[in-house]
């Protein structure tokens, strides 16, 4: 499964840049959002002049994915800049790009309003799905209608489709029920579709296992950054752990046994700076964590990213060799996740 590393424009750590301290050769695909270009005329113009690849300074080995920014525009209550996005895609030439806009039929809206949003997304799929833009469907009550419409209009023969709208479900207070719905949504979409399924916005270690167990082609995530900013690190086979208290966020404290895992971690950050490096504040020299330094953040972010990529490689290797079905039971800790993985494997016809 391809892990597309989501990042914010011009933000450290520059994992794709050979000249950076934080260059990670393991990365083969990255994603930036059109929303970041839309808010800066000069950046947008520069990327259109020299191409997105040149603007970012990535080498030929790395695929550049562009997100349409719909979720960000929606959160700000902005109109989707459809024509500007199309122009940007044409000039900046990303390797992968979804339809110009998609409109999540949020479950808290009335059925009529949801229907309007569903119809708007389908209009985009029908108009642009055959022009190289990747069609989008949303998890939730409308998924079946999307898939029926895709079947009716021949969109299931596209090389790729993307599944969105999962993040609100994963965060939902309905807990394990909503997580099962996420597994079902991925499974249902993949079943109807023979091409490569991309799933937007998942990428904690748990969801990585679920997506891979379900045969997803690619996922993207900015979770490695978000967690680092909140003082959280990822550990193989586990949920996130808190190594430094930042902001109002309180995660599960790292245990003594888990500290040993850091001592043997082979990522750039742990090798160079050790546990003390991961425990640094986001800001330099200020015990309250204020200021403009990013040292602790960069180290945690790179540790998280490295751990995510390594876990994905290991999952792929174990799935291929058939060892996964036994391995995950020892490797993945917690009570909910192993059961969900079992459910995903079962749903995927492996049991
Ligand atoms: Zn590390």
PDB file of N, CA and C and ligand atoms in Angstrom, residues 265-267 269-270 278 303 306-307, ligand 1:
ATOM      1  N   UNK A 265      15.091   2.642  18.384  1.00  0.00           N
ATOM      2  CA  UNK A 265      14.502   3.168  17.136  1.00  0.00           C
ATOM      3  C   UNK A 265      15.608   3.630  16.188  1.00  0.00           C
ATOM      4  N   UNK A 266      15.459   3.265  14.910  1.00  0.00           N
ATOM      5  CA  UNK A 266      16.519   3.562  13.927  1.00  0.00           C
ATOM      6  C   UNK A 266      16.196   4.799  13.081  1.00  0.00           C
ATOM      7  N   UNK A 267      15.193   5.582  13.481  1.00  0.00           N
ATOM      8  CA  UNK A 267      14.858   6.759  12.663  1.00  0.00           C
ATOM      9  C   UNK A 267      15.933   7.836  12.823  1.00  0.00           C
ATOM     10  N   UNK A 269      15.763  10.911  13.688  1.00  0.00           N
ATOM     11  CA  UNK A 269      15.642  11.761  14.873  1.00  0.00           C
ATOM     12  C   UNK A 269      16.143  11.038  16.115  1.00  0.00           C
ATOM     13  N   UNK A 270      15.741   9.777  16.301  1.00  0.00           N
ATOM     14  CA  UNK A 270      16.158   9.045  17.502  1.00  0.00           C
ATOM     15  C   UNK A 270      17.653   8.731  17.458  1.00  0.00           C
ATOM     16  N   UNK A 278      13.248  13.893  21.262  1.00  0.00           N
ATOM     17  CA  UNK A 278      11.800  13.776  21.053  1.00  0.00           C
ATOM     18  C   UNK A 278      11.033  14.558  22.113  1.00  0.00           C
ATOM     19  N   UNK A 303      10.230  11.121  13.399  1.00  0.00           N
ATOM     20  CA  UNK A 303      10.062   9.815  14.041  1.00  0.00           C
ATOM     21  C   UNK A 303       8.716   9.205  13.636  1.00  0.00           C
ATOM     22  N   UNK A 306       8.683   8.199   9.848  1.00  0.00           N
ATOM     23  CA  UNK A 306       9.530   7.016   9.637  1.00  0.00           C
ATOM     24  C   UNK A 306       8.816   5.765  10.161  1.00  0.00           C
ATOM     25  N   UNK A 307       8.210   5.887  11.340  1.00  0.00           N
ATOM     26  CA  UNK A 307       7.511   4.750  11.949  1.00  0.00           C
ATOM     27  C   UNK A 307       6.321   4.322  11.078  1.00  0.00           C
TER      28      UNK A 307
HETATM   29 ZN1  LIG B   1      12.544   7.297  16.242  1.00  0.00          ZN
END
